[in-house]
Coordinates of C-alpha atoms in Angstrom, one line a residue:
X259 CA 15.9 0.1 29.3
X260 CA 17.8 -1.5 26.5
X261 CA 19.8 -3.8 30.1
X262 CA 16.4 -4.7 31.2
X263 CA 14.2 -7.9 31.4
X264 CA 11.3 -7.4 29.2
X265 CA 13.6 -5.8 26.8
X266 CA 17.0 -7.2 26.7
X267 CA 16.9 -10.7 26.0
X268 CA 14.0 -10.3 23.1
X269 CA 16.7 -7.6 21.6
X270 CA 19.6 -10.6 21.8
X271 CA 16.9 -13.4 20.3
X272 CA 16.4 -11.1 17.2
X273 CA 20.0 -9.6 16.4
X274 CA 21.2 -12.8 17.0
X275 CA 18.5 -14.1 14.5
X276 CA 19.3 -11.7 11.8
X277 CA 22.7 -11.8 12.1
X278 CA 22.1 -16.2 11.8
X279 CA 20.0 -15.4 9.1
X280 CA 23.2 -13.2 7.2
X281 CA 25.3 -16.3 7.7
X282 CA 23.9 -18.4 6.2
X283 CA 22.2 -16.7 3.5
X284 CA 25.5 -15.0 2.5
X285 CA 28.0 -17.7 3.0
X286 CA 25.2 -20.2 0.6
X287 CA 26.0 -17.4 -2.8
X288 CA 29.8 -16.8 -1.9
X289 CA 30.3 -20.6 -1.6
X290 CA 28.5 -21.8 -5.3
X291 CA 29.5 -18.2 -6.8
X292 CA 33.1 -18.0 -5.9
X293 CA 34.2 -22.2 -5.5
X294 CA 34.1 -25.0 -8.3
X295 CA 30.4 -25.7 -8.2
X296 CA 29.8 -29.3 -10.3
X297 CA 27.4 -30.2 -9.3
X298 CA 25.1 -27.5 -9.8
X299 CA 21.3 -29.1 -12.3
X300 CA 21.4 -25.8 -12.9
X301 CA 24.0 -22.0 -13.9
X302 CA 25.7 -20.3 -11.3
X303 CA 23.4 -17.2 -12.0
X304 CA 20.4 -18.8 -12.1
X305 CA 21.2 -20.3 -8.1
X306 CA 21.7 -17.0 -6.6
X307 CA 18.4 -15.3 -8.5
X308 CA 17.2 -18.4 -7.1
X309 CA 17.6 -18.8 -3.7
X310 CA 16.9 -14.8 -4.0
X311 CA 13.4 -15.5 -4.6
X312 CA 13.3 -18.6 -2.1
X313 CA 13.9 -16.1 0.5
X314 CA 11.8 -13.9 -0.6
X315 CA 8.2 -16.2 -1.0
X316 CA 7.8 -17.4 2.3
X317 CA 7.3 -14.2 3.5
X318 CA 3.5 -14.2 0.1
X319 CA 2.8 -17.4 1.6
X320 CA 3.0 -17.0 5.8
X321 CA 2.9 -13.5 7.0
X322 CA -0.4 -12.7 7.6
X323 CA -1.5 -16.9 9.2
X324 CA 2.1 -15.3 11.0
X325 CA 0.5 -12.2 12.3
X326 CA -2.7 -14.0 13.0
X327 CA -0.9 -16.4 14.9
X328 CA 1.1 -14.2 16.8
X329 CA -1.4 -12.1 17.7
X330 CA -4.2 -15.3 19.8
X331 CA -1.2 -17.2 22.1
X332 CA 2.0 -16.5 23.9
X333 CA 4.6 -14.3 22.2
X334 CA 6.9 -15.3 24.4
X335 CA 5.8 -19.0 23.6
X336 CA 5.8 -18.2 20.4
X337 CA 9.2 -17.0 20.2
X338 CA 10.8 -20.2 22.1
X339 CA 9.3 -22.4 19.6
X340 CA 10.9 -20.7 16.9
X341 CA 14.1 -20.6 17.6
X342 CA 13.6 -24.6 18.1
X343 CA 12.2 -24.6 15.2
X344 CA 15.9 -22.4 14.3
X345 CA 17.7 -25.2 15.8
X346 CA 16.5 -27.6 13.5
X347 CA 17.3 -26.5 10.6
X348 CA 20.4 -25.0 11.9
X349 CA 21.5 -28.6 12.4
X350 CA 20.3 -29.5 9.6
X351 CA 22.2 -26.5 7.0
X352 CA 25.6 -27.7 9.1
X353 CA 25.2 -30.9 8.0
X354 CA 24.5 -30.0 4.4
X355 CA 27.5 -27.2 4.1
X356 CA 29.5 -30.4 5.8
X357 CA 29.0 -32.3 3.5
X358 CA 28.4 -28.6 0.0
X359 CA 24.8 -30.1 -0.9
X360 CA 24.2 -27.3 -2.7
X361 CA 20.3 -27.9 -3.1
X362 CA 19.5 -28.7 0.1
X363 CA 21.7 -26.1 1.3
X364 CA 18.3 -23.7 -0.8
X365 CA 15.6 -26.3 0.9
X366 CA 17.1 -25.3 3.9
X367 CA 16.9 -21.2 2.7
X368 CA 12.9 -21.5 2.5
X369 CA 12.4 -22.7 5.7
X370 CA 14.5 -20.1 6.7
X371 CA 12.9 -17.6 4.6
X372 CA 9.9 -18.8 6.0
X373 CA 10.9 -19.2 10.3
X374 CA 11.8 -14.9 9.7
X375 CA 8.0 -14.7 7.9
X376 CA 6.8 -15.5 11.0
X377 CA 9.9 -13.8 13.3
X378 CA 8.3 -10.3 11.7
X379 CA 4.8 -9.6 13.3
X380 CA 5.8 -11.1 17.0
X381 CA 9.6 -9.1 16.0
X382 CA 7.4 -5.6 16.7
X383 CA 3.5 -6.2 18.6
X384 CA 5.9 -7.5 21.4
X385 CA 7.2 -4.2 21.1
X386 CA 3.9 -1.6 22.6
X387 CA 3.1 -5.0 25.3
X388 CA 6.5 -4.6 26.6
X389 CA 7.4 -1.5 26.7
X390 CA 6.3 1.5 28.4
X391 CA 4.5 4.1 25.9
X392 CA 7.2 6.9 25.6
X393 CA 9.9 3.9 25.4
X394 CA 7.9 3.6 22.4
X395 CA 10.7 4.9 19.8
X396 CA 13.6 3.7 22.2
X397 CA 13.1 0.1 21.0
X398 CA 12.3 0.5 17.7
X399 CA 15.4 2.8 17.1
X400 CA 17.4 -0.5 18.8
X401 CA 16.4 -2.4 17.1
X402 CA 16.3 -1.0 13.3
X403 CA 20.0 -0.4 15.2
X404 CA 20.5 -4.0 16.2
X405 CA 19.2 -5.8 12.7
X406 CA 21.4 -3.3 10.7
X407 CA 24.3 -3.8 11.6
X408 CA 23.2 -7.6 12.3
X409 CA 22.8 -7.6 8.7
X410 CA 26.0 -5.6 8.3
X411 CA 28.0 -7.9 10.9
X412 CA 26.6 -11.2 8.9
X413 CA 27.4 -10.4 5.8
X414 CA 30.7 -9.6 6.4
X415 CA 31.5 -12.4 8.3
X416 CA 30.4 -14.4 5.5
X417 CA 33.0 -13.5 4.0
X418 CA 36.1 -13.9 5.6
X419 CA 34.0 -17.6 6.4
X420 CA 34.2 -18.4 3.6
X421 CA 37.7 -16.9 2.4
X422 CA 39.0 -18.7 6.2
X423 CA 41.3 -21.7 5.0
X424 CA 38.7 -24.6 6.9
X425 CA 35.3 -22.6 5.7
X426 CA 32.5 -25.3 5.8
X427 CA 33.3 -26.2 9.1
X428 CA 34.0 -22.5 10.7
X429 CA 30.2 -22.3 9.0
X430 CA 28.2 -24.9 10.5
X431 CA 29.6 -24.5 13.5
X432 CA 28.7 -20.3 13.0
X433 CA 25.4 -21.5 12.7
X434 CA 24.8 -24.2 14.8
X435 CA 26.1 -22.0 17.8
X436 CA 24.7 -19.1 16.7
X437 CA 21.2 -20.6 16.7
X438 CA 21.1 -22.1 20.0
X439 CA 22.2 -18.3 21.6
X440 CA 18.9 -17.3 20.2
X441 CA 17.0 -19.7 22.0
X442 CA 18.6 -19.4 25.1
X443 CA 18.5 -15.8 24.9
X444 CA 14.9 -16.7 24.2
X445 CA 14.0 -18.0 27.3
X446 CA 14.8 -15.4 29.7
X447 CA 12.4 -13.3 27.6
X448 CA 9.0 -12.7 30.2
X449 CA 5.5 -14.1 29.4
X450 CA 3.1 -12.0 27.1
X451 CA -0.6 -12.8 26.7
X452 CA -2.9 -12.7 23.8
X453 CA -4.6 -8.8 24.4
X454 CA -7.5 -10.3 22.9
X455 CA -9.9 -13.1 23.0
X456 CA -8.7 -16.0 21.9
X457 CA -9.8 -16.9 18.1
X458 CA -9.4 -20.2 15.8
X459 CA -6.9 -19.6 13.3
X460 CA -7.1 -20.8 9.7
X461 CA -4.5 -21.5 7.6
X462 CA -4.7 -20.4 4.1
X463 CA -1.6 -18.3 2.3
X464 CA -2.9 -16.3 -0.2
X465 CA -6.4 -15.9 -0.4
X466 CA -5.2 -14.8 3.6
X467 CA -2.3 -12.8 2.5
X468 CA -5.4 -10.7 0.0
X469 CA -7.6 -9.9 3.3
X470 CA -4.0 -9.1 5.6
X471 CA -3.6 -5.5 3.0
X472 CA -7.1 -5.7 2.7
X473 CA -7.9 -5.2 6.6
X474 CA -5.2 -2.9 6.9
X475 CA -6.2 -0.9 4.3
X476 CA -9.6 0.1 6.2
X477 CA -7.3 2.0 8.0
X478 CA -5.3 4.6 5.9
X479 CA -2.5 6.4 8.5
X480 CA -1.8 3.1 8.6
X481 CA -2.0 1.9 5.1
X482 CA -0.1 5.1 3.7
X483 CA 2.8 4.1 6.8
X484 CA 3.2 0.3 5.6
X485 CA 3.2 1.8 1.6
X486 CA 6.3 4.8 2.8
X487 CA 8.3 1.4 4.8
X488 CA 7.9 -1.2 1.8
X489 CA 9.3 2.3 -0.3
X490 CA 12.7 2.6 1.5
X491 CA 13.0 -1.3 1.6
X492 CA 12.5 -0.6 -2.3
X493 CA 15.7 1.9 -1.7
X494 CA 17.4 -0.5 0.3
X495 CA 17.3 -3.0 -1.8
X496 CA 18.0 -1.3 -4.7
X497 CA 21.1 0.0 -2.9
X498 CA 21.7 -2.9 -1.7
X499 CA 22.1 -4.8 -4.2
X500 CA 23.9 -2.6 -7.4
X501 CA 27.0 -1.9 -4.7
X502 CA 29.3 -4.2 -6.7
X503 CA 28.5 -2.8 -9.2
X504 CA 28.3 0.5 -8.9
X505 CA 31.7 0.1 -7.2
X506 CA 33.7 -1.6 -10.6
X507 CA 31.7 1.1 -12.5
X508 CA 31.6 4.0 -11.1
X509 CA 34.3 3.6 -8.8
X510 CA 37.2 2.0 -10.2
X511 CA 37.5 -0.8 -6.9
X512 CA 37.3 -3.8 -6.0
X513 CA 34.8 -6.4 -3.4
X514 CA 36.3 -4.7 -0.5
X515 CA 35.4 -1.4 -1.6
X516 CA 32.0 -2.9 -1.6
X517 CA 31.6 -3.8 2.1
X518 CA 33.3 -0.1 2.5
X519 CA 30.5 1.2 1.2
X520 CA 27.6 -1.4 2.6
X521 CA 28.7 -0.4 6.2
X522 CA 28.7 3.1 5.9
X523 CA 25.3 2.8 4.8
X524 CA 24.6 0.4 8.3
X525 CA 26.1 2.1 10.1
X526 CA 24.6 5.6 9.3
X527 CA 21.3 3.7 9.6
X528 CA 22.0 2.8 13.1
X529 CA 22.5 6.1 13.7
X530 CA 19.3 8.0 11.9
X531 CA 17.7 5.4 14.2
X532 CA 19.8 6.5 17.1
X533 CA 18.9 10.2 16.1
X534 CA 15.3 9.7 16.4
X535 CA 15.0 8.7 19.8
X536 CA 17.6 11.3 20.7
X537 CA 15.0 13.9 19.6
X538 CA 11.7 12.5 19.1
X539 CA 11.8 13.2 22.7
X540 CA 10.4 9.9 24.9
X541 CA 7.0 9.6 22.6
X542 CA 5.6 8.5 18.9
X543 CA 7.2 11.5 16.8
X544 CA 6.1 11.6 13.2
X545 CA 7.6 15.2 12.6
X546 CA 10.8 13.4 12.2
X547 CA 9.8 12.3 9.1
X548 CA 10.1 14.5 6.4
X549 CA 13.4 15.3 7.4
X550 CA 14.1 11.5 6.5
X551 CA 12.6 12.0 3.0
X552 CA 14.5 15.4 2.1
X553 CA 18.0 13.6 2.9
X554 CA 16.9 10.8 1.3
X555 CA 16.7 12.3 -1.9
X556 CA 18.9 15.3 -1.0
X557 CA 21.7 12.7 -0.5
X558 CA 20.8 10.3 -2.8
X559 CA 22.0 13.1 -5.5
X560 CA 24.7 14.7 -3.5
X561 CA 26.0 11.2 -4.0
X562 CA 25.2 11.0 -7.4
X563 CA 27.4 14.6 -7.6
X564 CA 30.2 13.7 -5.5
X565 CA 31.6 11.1 -7.6
X566 CA 35.0 11.3 -8.4
X567 CA 36.6 11.2 -12.0
X568 CA 38.1 7.8 -13.1
X569 CA 41.4 7.7 -12.2
X570 CA 44.4 8.1 -14.6
X571 CA 45.3 4.9 -14.8
X572 CA 42.0 3.2 -16.1
X573 CA 43.2 -0.2 -14.8
X574 CA 43.8 1.5 -11.9
X575 CA 41.9 -0.9 -9.2
X576 CA 41.5 1.2 -5.1
X577 CA 41.4 -1.6 -2.5
X578 CA 39.5 -0.8 0.7
X579 CA 42.9 1.2 2.3
X580 CA 44.4 3.2 -0.7
X581 CA 40.3 4.4 -1.4
X582 CA 39.5 5.6 2.0
X583 CA 43.7 7.2 1.9
X584 CA 42.3 9.0 -1.6
X585 CA 40.4 11.9 -0.9
X586 CA 38.2 12.6 -3.5
X587 CA 36.0 9.7 -2.6
X588 CA 35.4 11.5 0.8
X589 CA 32.3 12.7 -0.6
X590 CA 30.5 9.8 -2.0
X591 CA 31.4 8.3 2.0
X592 CA 29.8 10.7 3.8
X593 CA 26.8 10.6 0.9
X594 CA 25.5 7.0 1.1
X595 CA 26.7 7.3 4.8
X596 CA 24.3 10.4 5.6
X597 CA 21.4 7.9 2.8
X598 CA 21.5 5.6 6.2
X599 CA 20.9 8.0 8.4
X600 CA 18.6 10.2 7.0
X601 CA 16.3 6.2 6.1
X602 CA 17.4 5.9 9.8
X603 CA 14.9 8.8 10.6
X604 CA 12.3 7.9 8.0
X605 CA 11.9 4.3 9.4
X606 CA 12.0 4.0 12.9
X607 CA 8.8 7.0 13.2
X608 CA 6.4 4.4 10.8
X609 CA 7.6 1.6 13.5
X610 CA 6.2 3.2 16.1
X611 CA 2.9 5.3 14.4
X612 CA 1.3 1.7 13.1
X613 CA 2.1 -0.4 16.3
X614 CA 1.0 2.8 18.5
X615 CA -1.9 3.5 15.8
X616 CA -3.3 -0.4 15.8
X617 CA -5.5 -3.0 17.2
X618 CA -3.5 -4.6 20.6
X619 CA -5.0 -7.2 20.1
X620 CA -4.3 -6.8 16.2
X621 CA -0.9 -5.2 15.5
X622 CA 0.9 -8.5 14.9
X623 CA -1.2 -8.4 11.9
X624 CA 0.2 -4.7 10.8
X625 CA 3.2 -5.6 11.1
X626 CA 2.0 -8.5 8.9
X627 CA 1.0 -7.1 6.5
X628 CA 3.5 -4.3 6.6
X629 CA 5.7 -7.1 5.6
X630 CA 3.6 -8.7 2.7
X631 CA 4.1 -4.8 0.9
X632 CA 7.8 -5.0 2.1
X633 CA 8.4 -8.2 0.2
X634 CA 6.5 -6.6 -3.4
X635 CA 7.9 -3.7 -2.9
X636 CA 11.7 -5.3 -3.1
X637 CA 10.5 -7.7 -5.3
X638 CA 9.2 -4.9 -7.5
X639 CA 12.8 -3.2 -7.1
X640 CA 14.4 -6.3 -8.5
X641 CA 12.1 -6.1 -11.9
X642 CA 12.7 -2.0 -12.4
X643 CA 16.5 -2.2 -12.0
X644 CA 17.1 -5.3 -14.0
X645 CA 14.4 -3.0 -17.2
X646 CA 16.3 -0.2 -16.4
X647 CA 19.2 -1.2 -16.6
X648 CA 19.7 -5.3 -18.9
X649 CA 16.3 -3.0 -21.2
X650 CA 17.1 -0.5 -22.2
X651 CA 21.2 0.0 -20.8
X652 CA 20.6 2.8 -18.1
X653 CA 23.9 3.1 -16.1
X654 CA 23.4 2.3 -12.5
X655 CA 23.9 6.6 -11.5
X656 CA 20.7 7.2 -13.9
X657 CA 19.2 4.2 -11.7
X658 CA 20.2 6.5 -8.0
X659 CA 18.9 9.7 -9.7
X660 CA 15.4 7.8 -11.2
X661 CA 15.1 7.2 -7.4
X662 CA 16.4 9.9 -5.8
X663 CA 13.7 11.8 -7.3
X664 CA 10.7 9.9 -6.9
X665 CA 11.6 10.0 -3.8
X666 CA 10.0 12.8 -4.2
X667 CA 7.5 12.0 -6.1
X668 CA 6.0 9.4 -3.6
X669 CA 7.4 11.9 -0.2
X670 CA 4.5 14.1 -1.3
X671 CA 2.3 11.5 -2.4
X672 CA 1.8 10.1 0.9
X673 CA 1.5 13.7 2.5
X674 CA -1.7 14.5 0.2
X675 CA -2.7 11.3 1.3
X676 CA -2.0 11.4 5.0
X677 CA -2.5 15.3 6.0
X678 CA -1.7 14.3 9.7
X679 CA 2.0 13.5 8.6
X680 CA 2.4 17.6 7.4
X681 CA 0.4 18.1 11.2
X682 CA 2.4 16.7 13.0
X683 CA 5.4 18.5 10.6
X684 CA 4.3 21.8 11.8
X685 CA 3.2 20.5 14.7
X686 CA 7.4 19.4 15.5
X687 CA 8.5 22.8 13.4
X688 CA 6.2 24.9 15.9
X689 CA 7.3 22.7 19.2
X690 CA 11.2 23.0 18.7
X691 CA 12.2 24.8 16.2
X692 CA 10.1 28.4 16.8
X693 CA 9.3 27.4 20.8
X694 CA 11.0 24.8 23.1
X695 CA 7.5 22.8 24.5
X696 CA 8.4 20.6 27.0
X697 CA 5.1 18.2 27.5
X698 CA 4.2 16.9 31.2
X699 CA 1.6 14.5 32.4
X700 CA 1.8 12.8 28.9
X701 CA 1.1 9.3 30.1
X702 CA -2.4 10.7 31.7
X703 CA -4.1 11.1 28.6
X704 CA -6.2 7.9 27.5
X705 CA -4.4 5.2 25.1
X706 CA -8.3 4.9 24.0
X707 CA -11.7 5.8 24.2
X708 CA -13.0 8.9 24.5
X709 CA -11.8 12.2 26.5
X710 CA -12.7 15.9 26.4
X711 CA -10.0 17.8 27.1
X712 CA -9.9 22.0 28.1
X713 CA -7.4 24.1 28.3
X714 CA -7.0 27.7 28.3
X715 CA -6.8 29.3 25.0
X716 CA -3.7 32.1 24.3
X717 CA -2.4 32.0 20.0
X718 CA -3.7 31.1 16.7
X719 CA -1.2 28.1 17.5
X720 CA -2.5 26.4 20.4
X721 CA -4.4 24.0 19.0
X722 CA -0.5 23.2 17.3
X723 CA 1.1 22.8 20.0
X724 CA -1.1 20.4 21.7
X725 CA -1.5 18.5 19.0
X726 CA 2.1 17.7 19.1
X727 CA 2.1 17.0 22.8
X728 CA -0.4 13.4 21.7
X729 CA 0.1 10.9 19.9
X730 CA -3.2 10.6 19.6
X731 CA -5.5 12.3 17.1
X732 CA -7.6 15.5 18.3
X733 CA -10.1 16.9 17.4
X734 CA -10.6 20.8 17.6
X735 CA -13.8 22.8 18.7
X736 CA -12.4 25.8 17.3
X737 CA -13.1 30.3 16.8
X738 CA -15.4 29.2 12.8
X739 CA -13.4 32.8 12.2
X740 CA -10.1 31.6 14.0
X741 CA -10.2 27.6 11.8
X742 CA -10.7 30.7 8.7
X743 CA -7.7 32.5 8.4
X744 CA -6.0 32.0 5.4
X745 CA -3.1 30.1 6.0
X746 CA -4.0 28.0 9.1
X747 CA -7.1 27.3 7.1
X748 CA -6.1 24.0 5.6
X749 CA -3.8 22.3 8.1
X750 CA -6.6 22.8 10.5
X751 CA -10.1 20.8 7.7
X752 CA -8.4 17.8 6.5
X753 CA -7.4 17.8 11.2
X754 CA -11.3 17.3 12.1
X755 CA -11.1 21.0 13.9
X756 CA -15.0 21.8 14.2
X757 CA -15.4 25.1 14.1
X758 CA -18.3 27.0 16.5
X759 CA -19.5 30.5 16.7
X760 CA -22.6 31.5 19.0
X761 CA -26.1 31.0 18.1
X762 CA -26.6 34.2 17.6
X763 CA -23.6 35.1 14.2
X764 CA -25.0 31.6 12.7
X765 CA -27.4 29.0 14.3
X766 CA -27.0 26.4 12.0
X767 CA -22.9 26.8 12.6
X768 CA -23.3 26.4 16.2
X769 CA -26.1 23.3 16.7
X770 CA -23.3 21.7 14.2
X771 CA -20.9 22.1 16.1
X772 CA -22.4 20.2 18.9
X773 CA -23.4 17.4 16.9
X774 CA -20.0 16.8 15.6
X775 CA -18.7 16.4 18.7
X776 CA -21.5 14.4 20.5
X777 CA -20.1 12.6 16.8
X778 CA -16.0 12.0 18.2
X779 CA -16.9 11.1 21.4
X780 CA -19.5 7.9 20.4
X781 CA -16.3 6.8 18.0
X782 CA -13.9 7.1 20.6
X783 CA -12.3 10.1 19.8
X784 CA -10.4 12.6 21.6
X785 CA -12.0 16.0 21.8
X786 CA -10.6 19.3 22.6
X787 CA -12.3 22.5 23.7
X788 CA -11.2 26.0 24.7
X789 CA -13.8 27.4 27.1
X790 CA -13.5 30.7 27.2
X791 CA -15.3 30.3 24.2
X792 CA -12.4 33.3 22.7
X793 CA -8.7 33.9 22.4
X794 CA -8.1 35.9 25.6
X795 CA -6.9 38.8 25.7
X796 CA -4.9 39.5 28.6
X797 CA -3.4 35.9 29.3
X798 CA -6.2 35.3 31.4
X799 CA -7.8 32.7 31.3
X800 CA -12.0 33.7 31.2
X801 CA -15.0 32.6 32.6
X802 CA -16.6 29.5 30.6
X803 CA -19.1 29.4 28.5
X804 CA -22.0 26.7 29.0
X805 CA -20.9 25.1 26.1
X806 CA -19.2 22.7 28.2
X807 CA -22.6 21.5 30.4
X808 CA -24.1 20.9 26.7
X809 CA -21.7 18.1 25.8
X810 CA -21.2 16.9 29.1
X811 CA -24.8 16.6 29.7
X812 CA -25.3 14.3 26.3
X813 CA -22.0 12.6 27.1
X814 CA -20.5 11.9 30.0
X815 CA -16.9 11.2 29.0
X816 CA -14.0 11.4 31.3
X817 CA -13.3 15.8 31.2
X818 CA -9.4 16.1 30.8
X819 CA -8.2 19.5 32.4
X820 CA -4.8 20.7 30.1
X821 CA -3.2 24.2 30.2
X822 CA -0.2 25.8 28.3
X823 CA 2.7 28.2 29.6
X824 CA 4.5 31.2 28.0
X825 CA 2.1 31.1 24.5
X826 CA 1.0 34.2 26.2
X827 CA 3.5 36.9 24.5
X828 CA 5.1 35.4 22.1
X829 CA 4.0 36.0 18.1
X830 CA 0.9 34.0 17.9
X831 CA -0.9 35.7 21.0
X832 CA -2.1 39.1 21.4
X833 CA -0.1 40.5 24.1
X834 CA 0.8 44.5 22.3
X835 CA -1.7 44.9 19.9
X836 CA -2.8 41.3 16.3
X837 CA 0.0 39.4 16.1
X838 CA 0.3 40.2 12.6
X839 CA -0.3 43.9 13.3
X840 CA 3.4 43.2 15.2
X841 CA 6.9 42.8 14.8
X842 CA 8.0 38.6 16.7
X843 CA 8.3 39.6 20.4
X844 CA 9.6 36.2 21.4
X845 CA 12.2 32.9 19.2
X846 CA 13.1 30.0 20.8
X847 CA 10.9 30.8 24.1
X848 CA 10.2 27.9 26.6
X849 CA 6.8 27.0 26.6
X850 CA 5.1 23.7 28.9
X851 CA 2.0 22.1 27.9
X852 CA 0.4 21.0 31.5
X853 CA -2.0 18.1 32.0
X854 CA -3.8 16.4 34.3
X855 CA -5.7 13.3 35.2
X856 CA -9.0 13.7 34.8
X857 CA -11.8 13.7 36.6
X858 CA -15.3 12.5 35.5
X859 CA -17.9 13.8 33.2
X860 CA -20.1 15.4 35.4
X861 CA -18.1 17.8 36.6
X862 CA -19.0 21.5 37.5
X863 CA -17.5 24.5 35.7
X864 CA -15.8 25.6 38.8
X865 CA -14.4 22.9 39.5
X866 CA -13.4 22.7 36.2
X867 CA -12.1 27.0 35.5
X868 CA -9.8 26.4 39.1
X869 CA -8.5 23.1 37.4
X870 CA -6.9 24.4 34.4
X871 CA -6.2 28.2 36.7
X872 CA -3.7 25.8 39.2
X873 CA -2.3 24.4 36.6
X874 CA -1.5 27.3 34.3
X875 CA 0.3 28.8 37.5
X876 CA 2.4 25.7 38.1

């Protein structure tokens, strides 16, 4: 996938853009901070803070419009236009650098932020259009790896450029050449036409921003994913901002160690993104999120425990070489690296989740809303740091401890608001820790629209296993007695399980079940039924109940045959007695979920049963 024409030119373009942005921004800040600047109409500290605000302001002003533009024109064409704009900006920036016109460079930084604000939505919304669904996590992992490594290389390169003998010429040439390279690579991106009806776009910076946020809040799962991503940027911005003082005050180190900390953090995120790709097994996997959340808290606290005592000679300052040579620093280095790894595990599934759940014709607008909230959280990060460190005289270690603890609070809030995240985690544990689940035919599940899934019923955890096989939510029709099992009742209720029983047991529950099934199919949802009507007592497929006929007579939607193999004989099945009354029979057993092509909604029960039986025997 990486070297294909549908991905590599885009990947190279976005990496070159991130690299150029960070070289230019950091060159400006370093030149102002470390050189004698006599023509500034303000203090250096004010200029530096103003520069940070000037770069982030366009994300508030233009992201909503950028999302609308990206959804209503060819994405490849938009990227090329943005890269042409970048060439113009960087041509002016090169002249401003050579003439040391810092106010002009500040204005150009605002334009650079504007260009980035328009590039952000198209950068992520292009992926679900260019890649297959089973490549989406891989694509996002490469994007995150490339972005953070580009940020790292750009930041370090800026320091080397400013320290060089011909720093002005080197800086001017670098930003101009990189912009040219970015434009040339963008020309190889294949056409990506808009997926919906092209609409007229009105430019409304402030009102458009609020409308964009209000629109995405209508989908709670996407809104919570955006809040979770924004929380990561809150954490990341705080860590990155405080690295210099943390290294100076608590590690007794110089500026070279700050670069080392940045490198460990950025490389950790890249490695975490790669790990996420490997353990997502080819689909959007929210089950990895808790590992990232737990890591951010555990290693965030461990970072503080690992701080070594001050050197005996308090005047001694560690350079990068002496810092690495001293073994007492290995704990700090490892903890910070693992914070980055946890961050990579955290954000990659969330970006892929937004791309997979947002409407294809509105994906860029969802990403734009995400960028707006990200920017807001980063501003709040700066404000909180100023209040705690300057106003209340907290130490940086106390601030870092607060972040680690708040991370747990935020995670609990998000998981309480979106139970699907919890369900996905439990499904992941069952599928890849308790069992070894493989899925055959995942692509045969429809990406959108209503359908009925018909599957054999082997164990109490069938619904959780099937849930992990689909990136879309599934409504399960389940025997009322099973849906009320104490340990699983909470998960089933919040998963939208439809309880059913025979009309002799409760006519009201029976009628309500079919009405809920009808409403779910009318809402274009996936509904899974176990047409035997009960858990198998012998592992074999029993006779189908007439309920399947009643469903398909009212809603003639596609029917998807599915079969579970390998669960019979495991702990949650009825083999050799009730599951909870016997000892565990098999751990780490191989289980397969096999999905067949959809058939017409008028299919007969005997033919449908034969299809499921055939899948079971494979």
